[in-house]
Coordinates of C-alpha atoms in Angstrom, one line a residue:
M28 CA 110.3 -21.5 24.8
S29 CA 112.9 -23.3 22.7
K30 CA 113.9 -26.8 23.5
P31 CA 117.3 -27.3 25.2
T32 CA 120.1 -28.4 22.9
D33 CA 122.3 -31.3 23.9
K34 CA 126.1 -31.3 23.9
T35 CA 126.3 -32.9 20.4
D36 CA 125.1 -29.6 19.0
F37 CA 128.1 -27.7 20.4
A38 CA 131.0 -28.4 18.1
K39 CA 132.9 -25.4 19.4
L40 CA 132.6 -26.2 23.1
D41 CA 134.7 -29.1 24.4
A42 CA 134.0 -31.9 26.9
A43 CA 135.6 -29.9 29.8
F44 CA 133.0 -27.2 29.3
F45 CA 130.1 -29.6 29.6
E46 CA 131.7 -31.4 32.6
M47 CA 131.8 -28.0 34.4
L48 CA 128.3 -27.2 33.4
Q49 CA 127.1 -30.5 34.9
R50 CA 129.4 -30.6 38.0
V51 CA 129.0 -27.0 39.1
W52 CA 125.5 -26.1 37.9
G53 CA 123.9 -29.6 37.5
F54 CA 122.7 -29.0 33.9
Q55 CA 123.1 -31.6 31.1
S56 CA 122.4 -29.0 28.4
L57 CA 122.0 -25.4 27.5
R58 CA 119.2 -23.5 25.9
P59 CA 120.0 -22.4 22.3
S60 CA 120.1 -18.7 23.3
Q61 CA 122.5 -19.5 26.1
H62 CA 124.7 -21.4 23.8
D63 CA 124.8 -18.5 21.3
A64 CA 125.7 -16.0 24.1
I65 CA 128.3 -18.2 25.7
E66 CA 129.9 -19.0 22.4
S67 CA 130.1 -15.3 21.6
I68 CA 131.6 -14.6 25.1
L69 CA 134.2 -17.4 24.8
A70 CA 135.2 -16.0 21.4
R71 CA 135.9 -12.7 23.2
R72 CA 133.3 -10.7 21.2
D73 CA 131.5 -7.9 22.9
T74 CA 128.2 -9.5 23.8
V75 CA 124.9 -8.0 25.0
V76 CA 122.4 -10.6 26.2
V77 CA 118.7 -9.8 26.7
M78 CA 116.6 -12.5 28.2
P79 CA 113.4 -12.6 30.4
T80 CA 113.6 -13.2 34.1
G81 CA 114.5 -16.8 34.6
G82 CA 115.9 -17.1 31.0
G83 CA 119.4 -18.1 32.2
K84 CA 121.3 -14.9 31.8
S85 CA 123.5 -15.5 34.9
L86 CA 124.8 -18.8 33.5
C87 CA 125.8 -16.9 30.3
Y88 CA 128.5 -15.0 32.1
Q89 CA 129.2 -17.3 35.1
L90 CA 130.1 -20.4 33.0
P91 CA 132.5 -18.6 30.6
A92 CA 134.2 -16.9 33.7
V93 CA 134.7 -20.3 35.3
V94 CA 136.1 -22.1 32.2
S95 CA 138.3 -19.1 31.2
S96 CA 141.5 -17.8 32.7
G97 CA 141.7 -14.3 34.1
W98 CA 139.1 -12.0 35.5
T99 CA 135.5 -11.5 34.5
L100 CA 133.7 -8.2 35.2
V101 CA 129.9 -8.1 35.3
I102 CA 128.2 -4.8 35.8
S103 CA 124.7 -5.0 37.3
P104 CA 122.4 -2.4 39.0
L105 CA 120.8 -5.1 41.1
L106 CA 122.6 -5.2 44.5
S107 CA 120.5 -8.0 46.0
L108 CA 121.0 -10.2 42.9
M109 CA 124.7 -9.6 43.0
K110 CA 124.9 -10.6 46.6
D111 CA 122.8 -13.8 46.0
Q112 CA 125.0 -14.8 43.0
V113 CA 128.3 -14.1 44.8
D114 CA 127.1 -16.1 47.8
R115 CA 126.0 -19.0 45.6
L116 CA 129.3 -19.0 43.6
R117 CA 131.3 -19.0 46.8
R118 CA 129.3 -22.0 48.1
L119 CA 130.2 -23.8 44.9
G120 CA 133.9 -23.1 45.5
I121 CA 134.2 -20.4 42.9
P122 CA 136.0 -17.2 43.9
A123 CA 133.7 -14.3 43.5
A124 CA 133.2 -10.8 44.9
A125 CA 130.9 -7.8 44.4
L126 CA 132.0 -4.2 44.5
T127 CA 129.1 -2.0 45.4
S128 CA 128.4 1.3 47.1
A129 CA 127.0 -0.6 50.2
P130 CA 130.3 -1.5 52.1
S131 CA 131.8 0.7 54.6
G132 CA 135.3 2.2 54.2
P133 CA 137.3 -0.8 55.6
E134 CA 135.3 -3.3 53.5
R135 CA 135.9 -1.3 50.3

């Protein structure tokens, strides 16, 4: 596994980005693969991220969504993961929702 990179290696990402990373997620740094993915997303390039379980994929779309204006749409086939992540984001004070096939008519 590659060594995390500290904020001095992220010329394109500003201090507010790292303040949010630390305040909301409690991280001081990103893994190099996370940095590359996040930088691509923030540059508004179509981005496909393939990482192993526990590799930090969720942060790659959650952090850019929090520091950017507008909406972020994430498509996932994993209902339980979506619920867990939406619940966690809401606990952190970040507005989040999941649209799935599970809710009944009124909830939809």
